[in-house]
Amino acid sequence: MFALVALEYFLSYRTNKNLYNGKDFLASAAIGFGNLFVNALTKVGIFYIVVICYNLTPWTIPHTWWSYILCFIALDFVRYWSHRISHFQRFWWSTHVVHHSSTYYNFSTSFRLSWVQNLKLVFFVPVFMMSFDPVVFIIIHQLEILYQFWIHTELIRKLPAPVEYVFVTPSHHRVHHAVNEDYIDKNFGSTLIIWDRIFGTFKEEKEQAIYGITKPVNSYNPVYLVFHAWGDLLRDIWQRPQKSWSIMFGSPTAWERKQMEKAKKDKKKQPKQAKKRIDTRVVEPVETI
């Protein structure tokens, strides 16, 4: 992966495309290494859960060629819905926002995975309960994760139409990462884009994507990037405990836009207040100066 990052950086430099920023890359790399450490622990737990379900359920799906296909379809379907929910509820958005926080879009962006993203394993319980052979599940699960790497690039544009119709491509995923009005909350597919086409969340790439989140973070601190949304969430719950449920499971996009509008209003008020203070001092009688 780092070799491909180096190649992408070299090609972007040769073609005068500003695809990388030093601090942004270091932040993504630090978050990625932290995620590797967390996953080293959680993947053991996931495998253990899969083995328990496989041994306890009265049914099992044997290790055959078709079980890989079935597991892939089931897992990709659940990944679509867990991803979609994480964009529409603030609690789950807090486990995912770090992945969208960069204003750059390159291979290293795929490293930005939250250290608490495995809370979303609750969505995968139905797949666990299908009792796939643990080896089948782990292989398909890992392939799904690895697939996400190559779709984070500007250098690969449109692919042949059949591929674009069935699979998630860099073009589709650029739309997903964009804050353009028409692109927000679109293309949630993990490996297959057909779920977006079926459930009405598909958007084709037409204009250049603008990356980031609607309330910019303006930080390269990896710890802050991972946990800043949790701080905002807990602060809001502390201030309005009676609305805890709606705060936790309300729209994060609506909340971010509201915060941005509030910040803009506050910014407009500041120059006027400063001007008023200056005028007050100027019009004082000379005798009192």
PDB file of C-alpha atoms in Angstrom:
ATOM      1  CA  MET A   1       0.000   0.000   0.000  1.00  0.00           C
ATOM      2  CA  PHE A   2       2.799   2.413   0.851  1.00  0.00           C
ATOM      3  CA  ALA A   3       4.497   1.555  -2.434  1.00  0.00           C
ATOM      4  CA  LEU A   4       1.312   2.498  -4.290  1.00  0.00           C
ATOM      5  CA  VAL A   5       1.039   5.689  -2.235  1.00  0.00           C
ATOM      6  CA  ALA A   6       4.602   6.560  -3.289  1.00  0.00           C
ATOM      7  CA  LEU A   7       3.752   5.830  -6.934  1.00  0.00           C
ATOM      8  CA  GLU A   8       0.601   7.952  -6.775  1.00  0.00           C
ATOM      9  CA  TYR A   9       2.550  10.815  -5.201  1.00  0.00           C
ATOM     10  CA  PHE A  10       5.211  10.568  -7.919  1.00  0.00           C
ATOM     11  CA  LEU A  11       2.611  10.586 -10.717  1.00  0.00           C
ATOM     12  CA  SER A  12       0.715  13.497  -9.169  1.00  0.00           C
ATOM     13  CA  TYR A  13       3.982  15.435  -8.869  1.00  0.00           C
ATOM     14  CA  ARG A  14       4.920  14.716 -12.495  1.00  0.00           C
ATOM     15  CA  THR A  15       1.506  15.805 -13.743  1.00  0.00           C
ATOM     16  CA  ASN A  16       1.358  18.896 -11.486  1.00  0.00           C
ATOM     17  CA  LYS A  17      -1.687  17.659  -9.603  1.00  0.00           C
ATOM     18  CA  ASN A  18      -1.896  18.770  -6.001  1.00  0.00           C
ATOM     19  CA  LEU A  19      -3.082  15.446  -4.593  1.00  0.00           C
ATOM     20  CA  TYR A  20      -0.925  15.316  -1.467  1.00  0.00           C
ATOM     21  CA  ASN A  21      -0.126  17.508   1.511  1.00  0.00           C
ATOM     22  CA  GLY A  22       2.691  16.556   3.887  1.00  0.00           C
ATOM     23  CA  LYS A  23       0.837  17.186   7.148  1.00  0.00           C
ATOM     24  CA  ASP A  24      -2.340  15.623   5.827  1.00  0.00           C
ATOM     25  CA  PHE A  25      -0.453  12.490   4.782  1.00  0.00           C
ATOM     26  CA  LEU A  26       1.284  12.179   8.160  1.00  0.00           C
ATOM     27  CA  ALA A  27      -2.076  12.519   9.916  1.00  0.00           C
ATOM     28  CA  SER A  28      -3.584   9.795   7.723  1.00  0.00           C
ATOM     29  CA  ALA A  29      -0.577   7.520   8.273  1.00  0.00           C
ATOM     30  CA  ALA A  30      -0.687   8.002  12.068  1.00  0.00           C
ATOM     31  CA  ILE A  31      -4.415   7.229  12.127  1.00  0.00           C
ATOM     32  CA  GLY A  32      -3.781   4.176   9.926  1.00  0.00           C
ATOM     33  CA  PHE A  33      -1.069   2.786  12.212  1.00  0.00           C
ATOM     34  CA  GLY A  34      -3.333   3.303  15.214  1.00  0.00           C
ATOM     35  CA  ASN A  35      -6.086   1.452  13.412  1.00  0.00           C
ATOM     36  CA  LEU A  36      -3.733  -1.449  12.622  1.00  0.00           C
ATOM     37  CA  PHE A  37      -2.977  -1.806  16.325  1.00  0.00           C
ATOM     38  CA  VAL A  38      -6.668  -1.758  17.271  1.00  0.00           C
ATOM     39  CA  ASN A  39      -7.569  -4.224  14.508  1.00  0.00           C
ATOM     40  CA  ALA A  40      -4.860  -6.629  15.637  1.00  0.00           C
ATOM     41  CA  LEU A  41      -6.919  -7.014  18.806  1.00  0.00           C
ATOM     42  CA  THR A  42     -10.456  -6.775  17.428  1.00  0.00           C
ATOM     43  CA  LYS A  43      -9.956  -9.192  14.528  1.00  0.00           C
ATOM     44  CA  VAL A  44      -9.082 -11.905  17.017  1.00  0.00           C
ATOM     45  CA  GLY A  45     -12.353 -11.088  18.778  1.00  0.00           C
ATOM     46  CA  ILE A  46     -14.299 -11.139  15.492  1.00  0.00           C
ATOM     47  CA  PHE A  47     -12.865 -14.528  14.585  1.00  0.00           C
ATOM     48  CA  TYR A  48     -13.767 -15.836  18.045  1.00  0.00           C
ATOM     49  CA  ILE A  49     -17.378 -14.615  17.661  1.00  0.00           C
ATOM     50  CA  VAL A  50     -17.651 -16.246  14.232  1.00  0.00           C
ATOM     51  CA  VAL A  51     -16.337 -19.547  15.629  1.00  0.00           C
ATOM     52  CA  ILE A  52     -18.819 -19.428  18.547  1.00  0.00           C
ATOM     53  CA  CYS A  53     -21.759 -18.800  16.203  1.00  0.00           C
ATOM     54  CA  TYR A  54     -20.568 -21.552  13.870  1.00  0.00           C
ATOM     55  CA  ASN A  55     -20.425 -24.055  16.745  1.00  0.00           C
ATOM     56  CA  LEU A  56     -23.607 -23.062  18.587  1.00  0.00           C
ATOM     57  CA  THR A  57     -26.178 -22.541  15.826  1.00  0.00           C
ATOM     58  CA  PRO A  58     -28.133 -25.656  14.762  1.00  0.00           C
ATOM     59  CA  TRP A  59     -27.307 -24.824  11.139  1.00  0.00           C
ATOM     60  CA  THR A  60     -24.047 -24.122   9.318  1.00  0.00           C
ATOM     61  CA  ILE A  61     -22.995 -23.122   5.825  1.00  0.00           C
ATOM     62  CA  PRO A  62     -20.200 -25.464   4.714  1.00  0.00           C
ATOM     63  CA  HIS A  63     -16.874 -24.484   3.222  1.00  0.00           C
ATOM     64  CA  THR A  64     -17.683 -24.701  -0.500  1.00  0.00           C
ATOM     65  CA  TRP A  65     -17.102 -22.513  -3.557  1.00  0.00           C
ATOM     66  CA  TRP A  66     -20.659 -21.111  -3.450  1.00  0.00           C
ATOM     67  CA  SER A  67     -20.398 -20.239   0.273  1.00  0.00           C
ATOM     68  CA  TYR A  68     -17.771 -17.611  -0.670  1.00  0.00           C
ATOM     69  CA  ILE A  69     -20.212 -15.993  -3.096  1.00  0.00           C
ATOM     70  CA  LEU A  70     -23.085 -16.107  -0.614  1.00  0.00           C
ATOM     71  CA  CYS A  71     -20.921 -14.704   2.183  1.00  0.00           C
ATOM     72  CA  PHE A  72     -19.698 -11.918  -0.108  1.00  0.00           C
ATOM     73  CA  ILE A  73     -23.243 -10.871  -1.051  1.00  0.00           C
ATOM     74  CA  ALA A  74     -24.490 -11.028   2.558  1.00  0.00           C
ATOM     75  CA  LEU A  75     -21.506  -9.141   3.970  1.00  0.00           C
ATOM     76  CA  ASP A  76     -21.530  -6.484   1.258  1.00  0.00           C
ATOM     77  CA  PHE A  77     -25.263  -5.928   1.762  1.00  0.00           C
ATOM     78  CA  VAL A  78     -24.798  -5.406   5.517  1.00  0.00           C
ATOM     79  CA  ARG A  79     -21.774  -3.167   4.931  1.00  0.00           C
ATOM     80  CA  TYR A  80     -23.910  -0.966   2.673  1.00  0.00           C
ATOM     81  CA  TRP A  81     -26.549  -0.470   5.378  1.00  0.00           C
ATOM     82  CA  SER A  82     -24.104   0.010   8.254  1.00  0.00           C
ATOM     83  CA  HIS A  83     -22.264   2.598   6.141  1.00  0.00           C
ATOM     84  CA  ARG A  84     -25.494   4.347   5.222  1.00  0.00           C
ATOM     85  CA  ILE A  85     -26.682   4.481   8.850  1.00  0.00           C
ATOM     86  CA  SER A  86     -23.318   5.903   9.930  1.00  0.00           C
ATOM     87  CA  HIS A  87     -24.021   8.932   7.711  1.00  0.00           C
ATOM     88  CA  PHE A  88     -27.522   9.582   9.057  1.00  0.00           C
ATOM     89  CA  GLN A  89     -27.056   9.201  12.827  1.00  0.00           C
ATOM     90  CA  ARG A  90     -24.578  11.234  14.852  1.00  0.00           C
ATOM     91  CA  PHE A  91     -23.549   8.410  17.178  1.00  0.00           C
ATOM     92  CA  TRP A  92     -22.476   6.208  14.286  1.00  0.00           C
ATOM     93  CA  TRP A  93     -21.142   9.191  12.328  1.00  0.00           C
ATOM     94  CA  SER A  94     -18.721   9.729  15.206  1.00  0.00           C
ATOM     95  CA  THR A  95     -17.225   6.306  14.413  1.00  0.00           C
ATOM     96  CA  HIS A  96     -16.791   7.237  10.756  1.00  0.00           C
ATOM     97  CA  VAL A  97     -16.235  11.000  10.390  1.00  0.00           C
ATOM     98  CA  VAL A  98     -12.425  10.748  10.516  1.00  0.00           C
ATOM     99  CA  HIS A  99     -12.516   8.918   7.189  1.00  0.00           C
ATOM    100  CA  HIS A 100     -14.105  11.978   5.552  1.00  0.00           C
ATOM    101  CA  SER A 101     -12.181  14.732   7.338  1.00  0.00           C
ATOM    102  CA  SER A 102      -9.366  15.143   4.798  1.00  0.00           C
ATOM    103  CA  THR A 103      -9.694  17.813   2.113  1.00  0.00           C
ATOM    104  CA  TYR A 104      -7.419  15.671  -0.079  1.00  0.00           C
ATOM    105  CA  TYR A 105      -8.364  12.463  -1.866  1.00  0.00           C
ATOM    106  CA  ASN A 106      -5.610   9.934  -2.427  1.00  0.00           C
ATOM    107  CA  PHE A 107      -4.596   6.391  -1.495  1.00  0.00           C
ATOM    108  CA  SER A 108      -3.523   7.502   1.980  1.00  0.00           C
ATOM    109  CA  THR A 109      -7.077   8.704   2.676  1.00  0.00           C
ATOM    110  CA  SER A 110      -8.039   5.033   2.945  1.00  0.00           C
ATOM    111  CA  PHE A 111      -5.808   4.829   6.054  1.00  0.00           C
ATOM    112  CA  ARG A 112      -8.162   7.182   7.908  1.00  0.00           C
ATOM    113  CA  LEU A 113     -10.237   4.585   9.737  1.00  0.00           C
ATOM    114  CA  SER A 114     -11.571   5.331  13.201  1.00  0.00           C
ATOM    115  CA  TRP A 115     -10.058   3.508  16.148  1.00  0.00           C
ATOM    116  CA  VAL A 116     -13.603   2.842  17.404  1.00  0.00           C
ATOM    117  CA  GLN A 117     -15.199   1.869  14.095  1.00  0.00           C
ATOM    118  CA  ASN A 118     -15.605  -1.719  15.288  1.00  0.00           C
ATOM    119  CA  LEU A 119     -18.566  -0.599  17.384  1.00  0.00           C
ATOM    120  CA  LYS A 120     -20.447  -1.111  14.124  1.00  0.00           C
ATOM    121  CA  LEU A 121     -19.964  -4.868  14.469  1.00  0.00           C
ATOM    122  CA  VAL A 122     -23.447  -4.917  15.979  1.00  0.00           C
ATOM    123  CA  PHE A 123     -24.788  -4.536  12.426  1.00  0.00           C
ATOM    124  CA  PHE A 124     -22.994  -7.731  11.370  1.00  0.00           C
ATOM    125  CA  VAL A 125     -24.716 -10.031  13.880  1.00  0.00           C
ATOM    126  CA  PRO A 126     -27.147 -11.360  11.199  1.00  0.00           C
ATOM    127  CA  VAL A 127     -24.159 -12.439   9.072  1.00  0.00           C
ATOM    128  CA  PHE A 128     -22.499 -14.040  12.106  1.00  0.00           C
ATOM    129  CA  MET A 129     -25.719 -15.943  12.778  1.00  0.00           C
ATOM    130  CA  MET A 130     -25.766 -17.331   9.235  1.00  0.00           C
ATOM    131  CA  SER A 131     -22.883 -19.529  10.469  1.00  0.00           C
ATOM    132  CA  PHE A 132     -20.488 -19.367   7.575  1.00  0.00           C
ATOM    133  CA  ASP A 133     -17.345 -21.394   7.969  1.00  0.00           C
ATOM    134  CA  PRO A 134     -15.007 -19.057   9.947  1.00  0.00           C
ATOM    135  CA  VAL A 135     -12.304 -19.314   7.268  1.00  0.00           C
ATOM    136  CA  VAL A 136     -14.789 -18.250   4.585  1.00  0.00           C
ATOM    137  CA  PHE A 137     -16.004 -15.298   6.651  1.00  0.00           C
ATOM    138  CA  ILE A 138     -12.543 -13.989   7.552  1.00  0.00           C
ATOM    139  CA  ILE A 139     -11.262 -14.243   3.955  1.00  0.00           C
ATOM    140  CA  ILE A 140     -14.288 -12.420   2.497  1.00  0.00           C
ATOM    141  CA  HIS A 141     -14.242  -9.838   5.290  1.00  0.00           C
ATOM    142  CA  GLN A 142     -10.568  -9.073   4.652  1.00  0.00           C
ATOM    143  CA  LEU A 143     -11.048  -8.860   0.883  1.00  0.00           C
ATOM    144  CA  GLU A 144     -13.910  -6.379   1.401  1.00  0.00           C
ATOM    145  CA  ILE A 145     -11.639  -4.192   3.535  1.00  0.00           C
ATOM    146  CA  LEU A 146      -8.704  -4.377   1.109  1.00  0.00           C
ATOM    147  CA  TYR A 147     -10.971  -3.430  -1.800  1.00  0.00           C
ATOM    148  CA  GLN A 148     -11.500  -0.014  -0.203  1.00  0.00           C
ATOM    149  CA  PHE A 149      -7.876   0.999  -0.745  1.00  0.00           C
ATOM    150  CA  TRP A 150      -7.709   1.366  -4.524  1.00  0.00           C
ATOM    151  CA  ILE A 151     -10.939   3.386  -4.894  1.00  0.00           C
ATOM    152  CA  HIS A 152      -9.393   6.360  -3.046  1.00  0.00           C
ATOM    153  CA  THR A 153      -7.669   8.088  -5.941  1.00  0.00           C
ATOM    154  CA  GLU A 154      -8.097  10.896  -8.439  1.00  0.00           C
ATOM    155  CA  LEU A 155      -5.796   9.308 -11.000  1.00  0.00           C
ATOM    156  CA  ILE A 156      -8.204   6.526 -12.044  1.00  0.00           C
ATOM    157  CA  ARG A 157     -11.123   8.121 -13.831  1.00  0.00           C
ATOM    158  CA  LYS A 158     -14.050   6.265 -15.470  1.00  0.00           C
ATOM    159  CA  LEU A 159     -13.768   2.508 -16.006  1.00  0.00           C
ATOM    160  CA  PRO A 160     -15.655   0.408 -18.617  1.00  0.00           C
ATOM    161  CA  ALA A 161     -19.444   0.739 -18.291  1.00  0.00           C
ATOM    162  CA  PRO A 162     -20.129  -2.827 -17.013  1.00  0.00           C
ATOM    163  CA  VAL A 163     -17.609  -2.329 -14.190  1.00  0.00           C
ATOM    164  CA  GLU A 164     -19.040   1.090 -13.323  1.00  0.00           C
ATOM    165  CA  TYR A 165     -22.558  -0.358 -13.233  1.00  0.00           C
ATOM    166  CA  VAL A 166     -21.846  -3.257 -10.857  1.00  0.00           C
ATOM    167  CA  PHE A 167     -18.806  -2.368  -8.720  1.00  0.00           C
ATOM    168  CA  VAL A 168     -17.795   0.593  -6.587  1.00  0.00           C
ATOM    169  CA  THR A 169     -15.127   2.496  -8.512  1.00  0.00           C
ATOM    170  CA  PRO A 170     -12.954   5.529  -7.742  1.00  0.00           C
ATOM    171  CA  SER A 171     -15.485   7.655  -9.632  1.00  0.00           C
ATOM    172  CA  HIS A 172     -18.341   6.480  -7.386  1.00  0.00           C
ATOM    173  CA  HIS A 173     -16.335   6.868  -4.207  1.00  0.00           C
ATOM    174  CA  ARG A 174     -15.141  10.382  -5.067  1.00  0.00           C
ATOM    175  CA  VAL A 175     -18.809  11.360  -5.061  1.00  0.00           C
ATOM    176  CA  HIS A 176     -19.216   9.740  -1.654  1.00  0.00           C
ATOM    177  CA  HIS A 177     -16.351  11.754  -0.145  1.00  0.00           C
ATOM    178  CA  ALA A 178     -17.508  15.079  -1.594  1.00  0.00           C
ATOM    179  CA  VAL A 179     -19.343  17.935   0.106  1.00  0.00           C
ATOM    180  CA  ASN A 180     -20.885  19.183  -3.155  1.00  0.00           C
ATOM    181  CA  GLU A 181     -24.604  19.779  -2.613  1.00  0.00           C
ATOM    182  CA  ASP A 182     -25.649  17.028  -5.055  1.00  0.00           C
ATOM    183  CA  TYR A 183     -23.066  14.537  -3.765  1.00  0.00           C
ATOM    184  CA  ILE A 184     -23.702  14.542   0.006  1.00  0.00           C
ATOM    185  CA  ASP A 185     -24.869  11.177   1.400  1.00  0.00           C
ATOM    186  CA  LYS A 186     -24.565   9.251  -1.860  1.00  0.00           C
ATOM    187  CA  ASN A 187     -22.840   6.026  -2.984  1.00  0.00           C
ATOM    188  CA  PHE A 188     -22.561   4.026   0.256  1.00  0.00           C
ATOM    189  CA  GLY A 189     -21.628   0.759  -1.459  1.00  0.00           C
ATOM    190  CA  SER A 190     -18.581  -1.099  -0.191  1.00  0.00           C
ATOM    191  CA  THR A 191     -17.679  -3.341  -3.135  1.00  0.00           C
ATOM    192  CA  LEU A 192     -20.940  -3.460  -5.093  1.00  0.00           C
ATOM    193  CA  ILE A 193     -22.609  -0.225  -6.243  1.00  0.00           C
ATOM    194  CA  ILE A 194     -25.805  -2.079  -7.147  1.00  0.00           C
ATOM    195  CA  TRP A 195     -27.148  -1.563  -3.597  1.00  0.00           C
ATOM    196  CA  ASP A 196     -27.095   2.200  -4.179  1.00  0.00           C
ATOM    197  CA  ARG A 197     -28.880   1.745  -7.482  1.00  0.00           C
ATOM    198  CA  ILE A 198     -31.529  -0.455  -5.844  1.00  0.00           C
ATOM    199  CA  PHE A 199     -32.117   1.712  -2.756  1.00  0.00           C
ATOM    200  CA  GLY A 200     -31.961   5.136  -4.431  1.00  0.00           C
ATOM    201  CA  THR A 201     -28.672   6.499  -3.083  1.00  0.00           C
ATOM    202  CA  PHE A 202     -26.665   6.352  -6.319  1.00  0.00           C
ATOM    203  CA  LYS A 203     -25.171   9.498  -7.845  1.00  0.00           C
ATOM    204  CA  GLU A 204     -22.993   9.605 -10.933  1.00  0.00           C
ATOM    205  CA  GLU A 205     -19.855  11.745 -10.919  1.00  0.00           C
ATOM    206  CA  LYS A 206     -20.346  14.785 -13.141  1.00  0.00           C
ATOM    207  CA  GLU A 207     -18.636  17.795 -11.555  1.00  0.00           C
ATOM    208  CA  GLN A 208     -15.323  17.895  -9.718  1.00  0.00           C
ATOM    209  CA  ALA A 209     -15.671  16.725  -6.129  1.00  0.00           C
ATOM    210  CA  ILE A 210     -14.789  19.040  -3.235  1.00  0.00           C
ATOM    211  CA  TYR A 211     -13.555  16.947  -0.333  1.00  0.00           C
ATOM    212  CA  GLY A 212     -13.920  17.180   3.425  1.00  0.00           C
ATOM    213  CA  ILE A 213     -16.862  17.517   5.782  1.00  0.00           C
ATOM    214  CA  THR A 214     -19.481  20.264   6.048  1.00  0.00           C
ATOM    215  CA  LYS A 215     -17.946  21.435   9.334  1.00  0.00           C
ATOM    216  CA  PRO A 216     -14.160  21.450   8.625  1.00  0.00           C
ATOM    217  CA  VAL A 217     -11.872  20.145  11.377  1.00  0.00           C
ATOM    218  CA  ASN A 218      -8.821  22.350  10.591  1.00  0.00           C
ATOM    219  CA  SER A 219      -6.412  20.070  12.448  1.00  0.00           C
ATOM    220  CA  TYR A 220      -3.746  17.503  11.657  1.00  0.00           C
ATOM    221  CA  ASN A 221      -3.688  16.016  15.160  1.00  0.00           C
ATOM    222  CA  PRO A 222      -4.572  12.317  14.669  1.00  0.00           C
ATOM    223  CA  VAL A 223      -6.114  11.935  18.139  1.00  0.00           C
ATOM    224  CA  TYR A 224      -8.285  15.022  17.654  1.00  0.00           C
ATOM    225  CA  LEU A 225      -9.286  13.884  14.152  1.00  0.00           C
ATOM    226  CA  VAL A 226     -10.463  10.527  15.521  1.00  0.00           C
ATOM    227  CA  PHE A 227     -12.325  11.829  18.577  1.00  0.00           C
ATOM    228  CA  HIS A 228     -13.441  15.423  17.862  1.00  0.00           C
ATOM    229  CA  ALA A 229     -16.965  14.352  16.852  1.00  0.00           C
ATOM    230  CA  TRP A 230     -17.325  12.410  20.108  1.00  0.00           C
ATOM    231  CA  GLY A 231     -16.431  15.566  22.026  1.00  0.00           C
ATOM    232  CA  ASP A 232     -19.073  17.561  20.144  1.00  0.00           C
ATOM    233  CA  LEU A 233     -21.645  14.815  20.709  1.00  0.00           C
ATOM    234  CA  LEU A 234     -21.019  14.528  24.467  1.00  0.00           C
ATOM    235  CA  ARG A 235     -20.987  18.324  24.852  1.00  0.00           C
ATOM    236  CA  ASP A 236     -24.388  18.605  23.182  1.00  0.00           C
ATOM    237  CA  ILE A 237     -25.823  15.821  25.344  1.00  0.00           C
ATOM    238  CA  TRP A 238     -24.444  17.504  28.493  1.00  0.00           C
ATOM    239  CA  GLN A 239     -26.046  20.810  27.545  1.00  0.00           C
ATOM    240  CA  ARG A 240     -29.389  19.285  26.500  1.00  0.00           C
ATOM    241  CA  PRO A 241     -29.781  15.948  28.330  1.00  0.00           C
ATOM    242  CA  GLN A 242     -33.540  15.897  27.696  1.00  0.00           C
ATOM    243  CA  LYS A 243     -32.810  15.615  23.963  1.00  0.00           C
ATOM    244  CA  SER A 244     -30.090  12.964  24.259  1.00  0.00           C
ATOM    245  CA  TRP A 245     -31.834  10.453  22.002  1.00  0.00           C
ATOM    246  CA  SER A 246     -32.503  12.903  19.167  1.00  0.00           C
ATOM    247  CA  ILE A 247     -28.966  14.275  19.455  1.00  0.00           C
ATOM    248  CA  MET A 248     -27.350  10.829  19.298  1.00  0.00           C
ATOM    249  CA  PHE A 249     -29.472   9.478  16.477  1.00  0.00           C
ATOM    250  CA  GLY A 250     -30.317  12.651  14.584  1.00  0.00           C
ATOM    251  CA  SER A 251     -28.726  13.732  11.309  1.00  0.00           C
ATOM    252  CA  PRO A 252     -25.021  14.669  11.622  1.00  0.00           C
ATOM    253  CA  THR A 253     -25.152  16.634   8.358  1.00  0.00           C
ATOM    254  CA  ALA A 254     -28.011  18.822   9.590  1.00  0.00           C
ATOM    255  CA  TRP A 255     -26.140  19.413  12.856  1.00  0.00           C
ATOM    256  CA  GLU A 256     -22.890  20.322  11.084  1.00  0.00           C
ATOM    257  CA  ARG A 257     -24.652  22.753   8.757  1.00  0.00           C
ATOM    258  CA  LYS A 258     -26.355  24.396  11.717  1.00  0.00           C
ATOM    259  CA  GLN A 259     -22.983  24.796  13.449  1.00  0.00           C
ATOM    260  CA  MET A 260     -21.451  26.308  10.317  1.00  0.00           C
ATOM    261  CA  GLU A 261     -24.333  28.787   9.950  1.00  0.00           C
ATOM    262  CA  LYS A 262     -23.926  29.780  13.588  1.00  0.00           C
ATOM    263  CA  ALA A 263     -20.166  30.278  13.118  1.00  0.00           C
ATOM    264  CA  LYS A 264     -20.771  32.473  10.049  1.00  0.00           C
ATOM    265  CA  LYS A 265     -23.265  34.645  11.952  1.00  0.00           C
ATOM    266  CA  ASP A 266     -20.814  35.040  14.848  1.00  0.00           C
ATOM    267  CA  LYS A 267     -18.069  35.987  12.410  1.00  0.00           C
ATOM    268  CA  LYS A 268     -20.263  38.667  10.812  1.00  0.00           C
ATOM    269  CA  LYS A 269     -21.050  40.180  14.215  1.00  0.00           C
ATOM    270  CA  GLN A 270     -17.402  40.505  15.295  1.00  0.00           C
ATOM    271  CA  PRO A 271     -16.296  43.250  12.819  1.00  0.00           C
ATOM    272  CA  LYS A 272     -19.367  45.350  13.663  1.00  0.00           C
ATOM    273  CA  GLN A 273     -18.650  45.144  17.379  1.00  0.00           C
ATOM    274  CA  ALA A 274     -15.008  46.045  16.811  1.00  0.00           C
ATOM    275  CA  LYS A 275     -16.004  49.039  14.691  1.00  0.00           C
ATOM    276  CA  LYS A 276     -18.424  50.226  17.346  1.00  0.00           C
ATOM    277  CA  ARG A 277     -15.712  50.177  20.020  1.00  0.00           C
ATOM    278  CA  ILE A 278     -13.361  52.203  17.819  1.00  0.00           C
ATOM    279  CA  ASP A 279     -16.046  54.778  17.007  1.00  0.00           C
ATOM    280  CA  THR A 280     -16.846  55.200  20.696  1.00  0.00           C
ATOM    281  CA  ARG A 281     -13.281  56.065  21.509  1.00  0.00           C
ATOM    282  CA  VAL A 282     -12.958  58.512  18.618  1.00  0.00           C
ATOM    283  CA  VAL A 283     -16.025  60.614  19.469  1.00  0.00           C
ATOM    284  CA  GLU A 284     -15.045  61.171  23.113  1.00  0.00           C
ATOM    285  CA  PRO A 285     -14.531  64.857  24.045  1.00  0.00           C
ATOM    286  CA  VAL A 286     -10.948  66.022  23.665  1.00  0.00           C
ATOM    287  CA  GLU A 287     -10.866  67.141  27.302  1.00  0.00           C
ATOM    288  CA  THR A 288     -11.211  63.615  28.556  1.00  0.00           C
ATOM    289  CA  ILE A 289      -8.362  62.218  26.444  1.00  0.00           C
TER     290      ILE A 289
END
